[in-house]
Short mmCIF file of C-alpha atoms and ligand atoms in Angstrom, two decimals:
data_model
loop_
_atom_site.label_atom_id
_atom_site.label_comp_id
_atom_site.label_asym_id
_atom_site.label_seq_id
_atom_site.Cartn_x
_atom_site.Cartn_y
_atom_site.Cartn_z
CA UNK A 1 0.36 11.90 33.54
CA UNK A 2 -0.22 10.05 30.02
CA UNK A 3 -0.29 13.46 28.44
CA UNK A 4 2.51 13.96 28.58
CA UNK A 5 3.92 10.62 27.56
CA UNK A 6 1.65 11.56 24.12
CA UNK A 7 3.63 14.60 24.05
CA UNK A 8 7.08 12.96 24.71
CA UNK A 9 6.56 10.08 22.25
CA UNK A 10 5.19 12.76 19.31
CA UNK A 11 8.41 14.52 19.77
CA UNK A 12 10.84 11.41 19.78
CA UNK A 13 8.89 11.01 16.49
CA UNK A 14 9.52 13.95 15.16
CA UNK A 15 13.28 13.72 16.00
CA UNK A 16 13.49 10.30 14.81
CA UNK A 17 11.38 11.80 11.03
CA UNK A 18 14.07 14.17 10.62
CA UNK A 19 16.90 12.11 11.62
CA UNK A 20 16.14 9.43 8.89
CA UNK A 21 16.30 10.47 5.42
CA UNK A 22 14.62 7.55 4.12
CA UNK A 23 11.02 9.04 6.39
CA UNK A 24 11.57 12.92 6.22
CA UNK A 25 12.21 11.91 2.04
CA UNK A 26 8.52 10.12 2.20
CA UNK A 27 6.83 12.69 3.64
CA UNK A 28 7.18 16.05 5.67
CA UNK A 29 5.96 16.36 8.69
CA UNK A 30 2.48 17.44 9.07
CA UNK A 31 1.74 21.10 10.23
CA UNK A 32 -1.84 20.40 11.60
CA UNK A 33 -0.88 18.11 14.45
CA UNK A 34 -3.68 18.68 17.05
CA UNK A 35 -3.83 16.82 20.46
CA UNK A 36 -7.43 14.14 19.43
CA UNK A 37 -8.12 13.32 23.43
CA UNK A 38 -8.95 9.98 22.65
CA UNK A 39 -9.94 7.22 25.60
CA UNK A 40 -7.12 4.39 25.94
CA UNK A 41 -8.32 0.77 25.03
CA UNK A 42 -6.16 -1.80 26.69
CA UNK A 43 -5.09 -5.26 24.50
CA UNK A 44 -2.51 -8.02 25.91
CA UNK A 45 -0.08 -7.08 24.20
CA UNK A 46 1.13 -3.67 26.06
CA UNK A 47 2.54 -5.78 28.55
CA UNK A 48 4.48 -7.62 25.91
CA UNK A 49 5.99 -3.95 24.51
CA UNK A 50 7.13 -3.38 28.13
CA UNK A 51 8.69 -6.59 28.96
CA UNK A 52 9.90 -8.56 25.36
CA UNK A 53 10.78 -5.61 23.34
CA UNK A 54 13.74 -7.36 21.54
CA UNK A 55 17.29 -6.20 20.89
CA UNK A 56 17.26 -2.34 20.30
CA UNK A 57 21.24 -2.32 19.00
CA UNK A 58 20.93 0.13 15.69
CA UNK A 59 23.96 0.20 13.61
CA UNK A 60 22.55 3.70 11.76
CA UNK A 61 23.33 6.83 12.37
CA UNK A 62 20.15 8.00 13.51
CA UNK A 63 20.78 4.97 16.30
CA UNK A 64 20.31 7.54 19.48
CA UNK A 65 16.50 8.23 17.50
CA UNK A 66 15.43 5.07 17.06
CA UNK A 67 16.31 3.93 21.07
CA UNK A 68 14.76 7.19 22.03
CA UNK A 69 11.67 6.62 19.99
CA UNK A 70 11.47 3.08 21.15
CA UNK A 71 11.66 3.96 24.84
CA UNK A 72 9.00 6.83 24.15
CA UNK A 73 6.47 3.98 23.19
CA UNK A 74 7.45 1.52 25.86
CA UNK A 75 6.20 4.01 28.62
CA UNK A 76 3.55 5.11 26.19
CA UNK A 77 2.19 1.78 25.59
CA UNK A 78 -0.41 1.16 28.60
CA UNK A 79 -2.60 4.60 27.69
CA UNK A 80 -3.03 3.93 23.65
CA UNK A 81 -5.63 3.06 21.99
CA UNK A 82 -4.91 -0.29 20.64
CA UNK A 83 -6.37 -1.80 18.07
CA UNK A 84 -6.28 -5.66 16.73
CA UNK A 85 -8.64 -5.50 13.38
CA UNK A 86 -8.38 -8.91 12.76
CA UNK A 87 -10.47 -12.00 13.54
CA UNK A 88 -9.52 -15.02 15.15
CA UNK A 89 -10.63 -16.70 11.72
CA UNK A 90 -8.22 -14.82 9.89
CA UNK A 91 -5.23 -14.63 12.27
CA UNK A 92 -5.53 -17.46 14.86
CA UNK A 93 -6.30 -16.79 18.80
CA UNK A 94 -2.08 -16.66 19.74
CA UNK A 95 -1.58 -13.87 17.05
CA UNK A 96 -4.61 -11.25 18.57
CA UNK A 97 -3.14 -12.51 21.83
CA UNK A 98 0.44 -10.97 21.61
CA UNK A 99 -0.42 -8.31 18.54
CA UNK A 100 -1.98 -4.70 18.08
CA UNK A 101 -1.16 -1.48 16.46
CA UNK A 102 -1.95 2.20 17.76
CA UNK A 103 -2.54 5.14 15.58
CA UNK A 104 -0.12 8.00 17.10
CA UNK A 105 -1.04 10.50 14.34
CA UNK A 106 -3.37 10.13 11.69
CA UNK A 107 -7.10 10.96 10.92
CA UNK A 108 -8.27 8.97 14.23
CA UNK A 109 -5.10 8.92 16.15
CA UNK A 110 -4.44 10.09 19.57
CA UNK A 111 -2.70 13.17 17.59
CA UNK A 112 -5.38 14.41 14.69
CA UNK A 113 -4.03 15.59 11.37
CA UNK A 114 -5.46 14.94 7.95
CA UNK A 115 -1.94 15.22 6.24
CA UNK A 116 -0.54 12.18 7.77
CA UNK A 117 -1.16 8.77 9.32
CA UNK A 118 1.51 7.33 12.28
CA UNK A 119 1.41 3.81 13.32
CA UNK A 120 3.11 1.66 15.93
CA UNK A 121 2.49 -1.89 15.33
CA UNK A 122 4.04 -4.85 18.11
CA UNK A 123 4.55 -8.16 17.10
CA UNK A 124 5.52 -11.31 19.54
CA UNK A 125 7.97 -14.24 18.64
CA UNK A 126 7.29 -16.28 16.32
CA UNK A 127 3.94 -14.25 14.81
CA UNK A 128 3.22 -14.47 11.22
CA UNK A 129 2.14 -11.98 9.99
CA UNK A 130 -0.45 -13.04 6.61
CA UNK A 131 0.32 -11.52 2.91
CA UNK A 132 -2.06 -8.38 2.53
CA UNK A 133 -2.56 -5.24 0.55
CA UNK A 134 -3.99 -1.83 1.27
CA UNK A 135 -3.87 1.42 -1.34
CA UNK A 136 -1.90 3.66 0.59
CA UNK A 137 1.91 3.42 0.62
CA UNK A 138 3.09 2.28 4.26
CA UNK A 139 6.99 2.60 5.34
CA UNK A 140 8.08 0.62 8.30
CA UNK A 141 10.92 1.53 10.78
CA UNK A 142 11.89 -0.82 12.87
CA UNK A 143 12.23 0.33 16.57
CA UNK A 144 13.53 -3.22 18.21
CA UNK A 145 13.40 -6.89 17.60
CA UNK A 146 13.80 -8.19 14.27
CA UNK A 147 11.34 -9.97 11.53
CA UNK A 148 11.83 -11.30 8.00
CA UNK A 149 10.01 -9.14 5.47
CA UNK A 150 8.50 -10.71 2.18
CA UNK A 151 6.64 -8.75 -0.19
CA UNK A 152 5.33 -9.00 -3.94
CA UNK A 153 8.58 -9.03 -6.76
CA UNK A 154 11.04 -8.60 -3.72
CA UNK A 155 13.76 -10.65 -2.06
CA UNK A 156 12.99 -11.09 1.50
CA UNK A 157 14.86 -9.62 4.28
CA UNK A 158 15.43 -9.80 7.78
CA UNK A 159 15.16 -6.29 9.04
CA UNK A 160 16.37 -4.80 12.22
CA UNK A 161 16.42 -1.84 14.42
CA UNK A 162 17.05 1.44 12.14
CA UNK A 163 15.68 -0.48 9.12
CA UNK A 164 12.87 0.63 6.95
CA UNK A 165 10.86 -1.11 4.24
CA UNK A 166 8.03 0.80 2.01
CA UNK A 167 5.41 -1.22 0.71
CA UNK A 168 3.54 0.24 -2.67
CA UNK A 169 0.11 1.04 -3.16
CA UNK A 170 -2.06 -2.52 -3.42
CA UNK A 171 1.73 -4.35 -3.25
CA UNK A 172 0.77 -7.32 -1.53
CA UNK A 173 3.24 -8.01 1.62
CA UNK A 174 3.74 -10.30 4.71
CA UNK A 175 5.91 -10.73 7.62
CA UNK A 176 7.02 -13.45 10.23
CA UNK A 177 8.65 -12.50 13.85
CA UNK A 178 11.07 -15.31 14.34
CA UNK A 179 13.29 -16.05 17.12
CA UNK A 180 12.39 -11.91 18.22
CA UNK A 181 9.28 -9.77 18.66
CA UNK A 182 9.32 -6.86 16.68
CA UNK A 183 7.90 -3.06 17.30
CA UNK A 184 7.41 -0.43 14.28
CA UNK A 185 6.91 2.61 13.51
CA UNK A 186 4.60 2.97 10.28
CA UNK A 187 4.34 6.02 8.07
CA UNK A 188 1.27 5.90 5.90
CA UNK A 189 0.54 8.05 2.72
CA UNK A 190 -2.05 8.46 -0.25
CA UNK A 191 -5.99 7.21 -0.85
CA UNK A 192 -7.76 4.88 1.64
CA UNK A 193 -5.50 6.25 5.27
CA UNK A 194 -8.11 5.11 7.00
CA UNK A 195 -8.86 2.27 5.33
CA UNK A 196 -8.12 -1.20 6.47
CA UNK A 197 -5.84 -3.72 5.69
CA UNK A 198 -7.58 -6.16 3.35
CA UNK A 199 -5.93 -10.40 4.03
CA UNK A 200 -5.37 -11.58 0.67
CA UNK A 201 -7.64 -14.35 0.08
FE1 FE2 B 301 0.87 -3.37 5.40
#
């Protein structure tokens, strides 16, 4: 049953937090993890997780983690709550067609705690992904796939599975899925958690 999918992907993530300096450096893992019983809410992309996940080779050392965390959310990904939060004005119909993002843990995710926030955000080929800002700090893991990551008084660069990125409080940021999809795992901390992304104008 999906429950225990929940309770198989929260513990790939905690295997895959401690495993990775660079995420069990930004923040320890919460203590006040409690199971949120929240309804699933379908979006065309969970298909997409399942069947164009992109290369998953990881050339770190926390390599068995990252697989094991990405196949965790592949069988996860039909009973999550997805969520687009973007208009077709802002994004384009093809982007809210083969994009959405779940909350894992986090003040409204499937696991409640008030001491952290957990994404997983899926992108298909070829998405771009608009420069935006938001005031907490966000660190992306990449699970599989691949993308080019540009943000504010940075080079850009291609990241892959194993890689991590952490964008600053208001730094404004943007990303485009090339020749690959891309699936990440997003640790969030500071003001505004359950804030929105705001699209630069
Ligand atoms: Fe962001």
């Amino acid at each position: 049953m999906s429950r225990e999918l929940f309770d198989q992907a929260l513990q790939a993530a905690q295997s895959f937090h401690a495993s990775n300096p660079a995420l069990s450096g930004f923040q320890p893992w919460p203590d006040d993890i409690t199971w949120a019983d929240r309804a699933s809410m379908p979006a065309p992309c969970m298909d997409l997780v399942q069947t164009q996940a992109g290369d998953t080779a990881c050339t770190h050392s926390h390599a068995s983690e990252t697989l094991a965390l990405q196949q965790a959310i592949t069988a996860l990904a039909p009973h999550v709550e997805w969520r687009l939060t973007y208009t077709e004005e802002e994004v384009g119909v093809d982007f809210l067609g083969r994009f959405g993002w779940f909350e894992l843990v986090g003040p409204t995710g499937h696991f409640h705690s008030t001491q952290a926030r957990m994404t997983v955000g899926y992108w298909g080929d070829g998405l771009y992904y608009p420069w935006h800002e938001h005031e907490p700090e966000e660190l992306y893991s990449i699970l599989s796939g691949r993308a080019e990551f540009a943000a504010e008084g940075e080079d850009t660069l291609t990241l892959r599975p194993g890689d991590t990125r952490l964008h600053a409080s208001l730094q404004p940021h943007a990303m485009t899925a090339t020749d690959q999809p891309i699936l990440c795992f997003v640790l969030w901390r500071g003001e505004g958690l359950a804030d929105d992304p705001r699209m630069a104008a």
